[in-house]
Coordinates of C-alpha atoms in Angstrom, one line a residue:
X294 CA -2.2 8.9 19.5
X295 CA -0.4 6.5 18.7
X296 CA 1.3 5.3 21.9
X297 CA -1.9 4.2 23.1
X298 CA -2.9 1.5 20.2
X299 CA -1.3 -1.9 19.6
X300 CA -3.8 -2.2 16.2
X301 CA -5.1 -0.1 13.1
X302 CA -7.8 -1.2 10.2
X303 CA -7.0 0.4 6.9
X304 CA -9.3 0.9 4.8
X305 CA -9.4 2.0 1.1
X306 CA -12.0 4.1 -0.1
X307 CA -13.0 3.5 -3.8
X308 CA -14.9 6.4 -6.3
X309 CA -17.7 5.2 -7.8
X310 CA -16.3 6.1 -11.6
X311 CA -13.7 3.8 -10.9
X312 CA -16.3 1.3 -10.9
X313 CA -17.6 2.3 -13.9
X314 CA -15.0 3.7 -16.3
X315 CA -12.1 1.6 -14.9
X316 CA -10.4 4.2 -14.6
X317 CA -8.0 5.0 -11.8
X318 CA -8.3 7.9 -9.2
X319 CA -6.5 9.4 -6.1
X320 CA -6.7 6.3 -3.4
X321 CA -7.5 7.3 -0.5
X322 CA -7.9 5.2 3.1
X323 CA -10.0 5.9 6.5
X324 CA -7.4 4.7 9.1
X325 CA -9.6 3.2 12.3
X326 CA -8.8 2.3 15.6
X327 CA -10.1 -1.2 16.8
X328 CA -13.4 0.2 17.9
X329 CA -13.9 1.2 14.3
X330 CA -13.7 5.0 15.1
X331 CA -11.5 7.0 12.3
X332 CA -8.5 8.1 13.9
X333 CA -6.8 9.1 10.4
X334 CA -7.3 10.0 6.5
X335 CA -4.9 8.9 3.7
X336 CA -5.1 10.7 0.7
X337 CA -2.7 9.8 -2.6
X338 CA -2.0 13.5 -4.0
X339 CA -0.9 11.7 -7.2
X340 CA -1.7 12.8 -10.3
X341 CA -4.1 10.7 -12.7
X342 CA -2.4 10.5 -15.9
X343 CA 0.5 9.0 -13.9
X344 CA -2.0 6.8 -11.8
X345 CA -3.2 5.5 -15.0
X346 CA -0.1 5.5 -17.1
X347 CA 2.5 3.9 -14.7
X348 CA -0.4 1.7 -12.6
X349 CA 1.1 0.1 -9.4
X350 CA 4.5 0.8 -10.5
X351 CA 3.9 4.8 -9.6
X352 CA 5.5 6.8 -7.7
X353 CA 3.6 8.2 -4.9
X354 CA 3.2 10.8 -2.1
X355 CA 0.9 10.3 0.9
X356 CA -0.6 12.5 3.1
X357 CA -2.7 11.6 6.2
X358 CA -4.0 13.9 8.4
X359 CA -5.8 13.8 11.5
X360 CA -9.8 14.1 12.5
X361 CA -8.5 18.3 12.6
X362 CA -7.3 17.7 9.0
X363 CA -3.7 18.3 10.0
X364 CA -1.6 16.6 8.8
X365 CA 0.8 14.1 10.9
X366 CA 2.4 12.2 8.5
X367 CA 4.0 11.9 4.7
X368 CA 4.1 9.0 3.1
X369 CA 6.5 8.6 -0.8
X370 CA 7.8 6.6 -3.1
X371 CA 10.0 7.0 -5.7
X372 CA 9.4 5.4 -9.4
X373 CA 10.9 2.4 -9.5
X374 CA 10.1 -0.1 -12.4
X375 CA 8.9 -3.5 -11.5
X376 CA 11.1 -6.8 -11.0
X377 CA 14.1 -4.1 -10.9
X378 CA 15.4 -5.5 -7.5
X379 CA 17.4 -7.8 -9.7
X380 CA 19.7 -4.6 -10.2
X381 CA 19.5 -3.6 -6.8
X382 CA 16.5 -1.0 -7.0
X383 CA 14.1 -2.4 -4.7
X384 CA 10.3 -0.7 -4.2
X385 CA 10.8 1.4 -1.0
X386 CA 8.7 4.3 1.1
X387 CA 9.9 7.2 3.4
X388 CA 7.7 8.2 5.7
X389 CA 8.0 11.2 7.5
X390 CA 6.3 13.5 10.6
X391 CA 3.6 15.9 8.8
X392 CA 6.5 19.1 9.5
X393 CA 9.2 16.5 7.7
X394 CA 11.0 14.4 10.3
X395 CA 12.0 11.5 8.7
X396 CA 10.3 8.2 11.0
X397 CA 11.9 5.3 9.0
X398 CA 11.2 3.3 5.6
X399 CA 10.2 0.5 4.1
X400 CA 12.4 -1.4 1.8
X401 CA 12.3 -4.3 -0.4
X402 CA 14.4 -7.5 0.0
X403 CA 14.7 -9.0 -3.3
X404 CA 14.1 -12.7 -3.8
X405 CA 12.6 -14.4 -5.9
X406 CA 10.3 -16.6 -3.7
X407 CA 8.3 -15.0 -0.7
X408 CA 8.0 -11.5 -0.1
X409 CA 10.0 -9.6 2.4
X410 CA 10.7 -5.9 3.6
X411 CA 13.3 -4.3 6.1
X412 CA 11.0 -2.0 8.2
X413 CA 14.0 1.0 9.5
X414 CA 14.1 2.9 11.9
X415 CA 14.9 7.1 11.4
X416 CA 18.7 6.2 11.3
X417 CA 18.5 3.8 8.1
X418 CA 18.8 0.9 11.2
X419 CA 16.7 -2.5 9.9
X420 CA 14.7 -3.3 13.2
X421 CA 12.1 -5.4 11.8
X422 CA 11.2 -7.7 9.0
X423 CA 7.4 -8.2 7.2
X424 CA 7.5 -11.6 5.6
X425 CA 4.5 -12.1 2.8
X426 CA 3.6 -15.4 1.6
X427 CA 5.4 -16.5 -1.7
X428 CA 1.7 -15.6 -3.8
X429 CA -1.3 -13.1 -2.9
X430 CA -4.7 -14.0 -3.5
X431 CA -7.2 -12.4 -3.7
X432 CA -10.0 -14.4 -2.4
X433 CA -8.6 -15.3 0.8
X434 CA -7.3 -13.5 4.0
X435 CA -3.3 -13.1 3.5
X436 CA -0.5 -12.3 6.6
X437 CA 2.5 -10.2 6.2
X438 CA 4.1 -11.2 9.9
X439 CA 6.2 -8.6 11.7
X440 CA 9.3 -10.5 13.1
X441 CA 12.5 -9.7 14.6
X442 CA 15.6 -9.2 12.6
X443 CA 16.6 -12.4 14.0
X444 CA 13.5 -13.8 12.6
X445 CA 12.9 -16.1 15.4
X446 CA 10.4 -14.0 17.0
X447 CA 6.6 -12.8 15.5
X448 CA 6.0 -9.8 17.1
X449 CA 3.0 -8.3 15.1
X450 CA 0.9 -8.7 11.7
X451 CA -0.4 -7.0 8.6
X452 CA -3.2 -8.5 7.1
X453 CA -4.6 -8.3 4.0
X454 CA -8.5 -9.0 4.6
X455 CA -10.5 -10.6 2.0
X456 CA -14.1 -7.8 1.8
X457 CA -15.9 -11.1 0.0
X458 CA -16.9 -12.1 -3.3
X459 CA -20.4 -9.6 -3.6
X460 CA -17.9 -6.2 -2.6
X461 CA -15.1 -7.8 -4.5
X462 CA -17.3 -8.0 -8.0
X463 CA -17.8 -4.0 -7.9
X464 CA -14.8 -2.8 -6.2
X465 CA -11.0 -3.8 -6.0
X466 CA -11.3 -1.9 -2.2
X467 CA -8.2 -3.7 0.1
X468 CA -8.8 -3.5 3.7
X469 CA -5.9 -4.0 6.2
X470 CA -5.0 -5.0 10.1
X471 CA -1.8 -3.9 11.5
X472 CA -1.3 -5.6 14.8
X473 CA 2.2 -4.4 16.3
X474 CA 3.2 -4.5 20.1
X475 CA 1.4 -1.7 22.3
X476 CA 5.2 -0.5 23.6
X477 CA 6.6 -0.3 20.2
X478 CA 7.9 3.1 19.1
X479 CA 5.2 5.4 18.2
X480 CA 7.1 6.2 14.5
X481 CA 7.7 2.7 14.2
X482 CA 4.1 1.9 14.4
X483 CA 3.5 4.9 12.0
X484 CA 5.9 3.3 9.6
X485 CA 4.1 -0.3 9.8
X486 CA 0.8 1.2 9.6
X487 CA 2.8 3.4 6.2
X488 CA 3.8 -0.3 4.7
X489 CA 0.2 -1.2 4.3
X490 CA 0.6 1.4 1.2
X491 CA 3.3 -0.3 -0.3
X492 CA 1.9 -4.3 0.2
X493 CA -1.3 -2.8 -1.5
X494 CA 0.3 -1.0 -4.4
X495 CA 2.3 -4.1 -5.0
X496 CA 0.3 -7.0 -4.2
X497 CA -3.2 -5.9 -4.7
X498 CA -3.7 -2.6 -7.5
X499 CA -4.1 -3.5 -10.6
X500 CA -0.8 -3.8 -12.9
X501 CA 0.1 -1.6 -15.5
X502 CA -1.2 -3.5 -18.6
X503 CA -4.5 -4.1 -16.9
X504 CA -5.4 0.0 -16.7
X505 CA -7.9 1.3 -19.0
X506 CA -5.7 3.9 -20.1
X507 CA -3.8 0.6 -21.9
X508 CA -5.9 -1.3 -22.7
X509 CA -7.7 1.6 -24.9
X510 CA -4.0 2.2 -26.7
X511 CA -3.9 -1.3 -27.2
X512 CA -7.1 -1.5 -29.0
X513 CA -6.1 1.5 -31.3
X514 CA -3.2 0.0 -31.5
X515 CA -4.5 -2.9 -33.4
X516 CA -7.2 -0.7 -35.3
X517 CA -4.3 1.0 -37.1
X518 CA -2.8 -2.4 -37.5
X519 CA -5.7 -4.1 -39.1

């Protein structure tokens, strides 16, 4: 299917008890084409205590599936702890064919000013970069350009767009644009449309320290102190 797209809308889909009781559940995104028909689902098969335990610094394993509920692709990441690119373990995703064929990754560049990521191809070759600004907000539309590993060239966009202030009071929901060249490898395209998962666990969940789960132990924490 994809061969015949140069765009996708991600969209996450938020439980209403995460609303409520602040606490985390499985994310999960409707992936649309760009007449707004759902061409895939996304579903985080992580576990809670871990969602709410690690926060956005958890490992992960994707699953999306098709409108027959097959699934066509697999998404992970492994645990790595936050602001450890210093020491050379950068946040990164594998994303794979739904029977295991590796498609190409996502990685990290650390720096400490803008954000950056080698998109790769199946043989570990960097082909493109996604440059982020050097802060996320959350009120505003945000672009992550696609360029070439020369980085004279813009060939694409993710874009993190803003749902508004009345959706953003009851829901921390992220919705995404991936805009990539229409004769752009179809597994390439899966892994740029895969990145959108990582930009939104590390720009746009909440952090650890902001989870209920911790703020609770923080609160008995100072019960036994008192």
């Amino acid at each position: 299917y994809l061969k015949q797209v140069d765009q996708l809308i991600v969209e996450q889909q938020v439980d209403a008890m995460d609303v409520f009781t602040g606490w985390e559940s499985k994310n999960r995104y409707l992936i649309k084409n760009a007449a707004g028909q759902t061409v895939y689902y996304a579903v985080d098969q992580s576990d809670v205590l871990t969602m709410n335990v690690l926060g956005s610094s958890r490992p992960f394993d994707i699953v999306v599936m098709d409108n027959m509920q097959a699934v066509v692709m697999r998404v992970s990441r492994p645990y790595r702890g936050e602001g450890l690119g210093i020491c050379g373990l950068v946040q990164e995703i594998q994303v794979m064919s739904g029977v295991g064929q590796v498609l190409g990754s996502i990685a990290e560049v650390w720096q400490c000013c803008a954000a950056k990521y080698q998109v790769k191809n199946a043989t570990g070759e960097t082909i493109l970069f996604i440059e982020g600004p050097v802060y996320t907000f959350e009120y505003i539309d945000t672009d992550f350009d696609i360029v070439t590993v020369e980085g004279n060239s813009k060939v694409g966009a993710i874009t993190r767009k803003f749902p508004g202030f009345a959706k953003q009071m009851f829901t921390h929901a992220d919705v995404f644009g991936v805009r990539f060249p229409m004769d752009l490898d179809p597994g390439i395209k899966a892994v740029l449309m895969a990145a959108t998962f990582l930009i939104d666990f590390m720009h746009y969940e909440k952090k650890t320290d902001d989870t209920e789960f911790n703020k609770d132990r923080e609160r008995k924490r100072n019960e036994r102190n008192n």
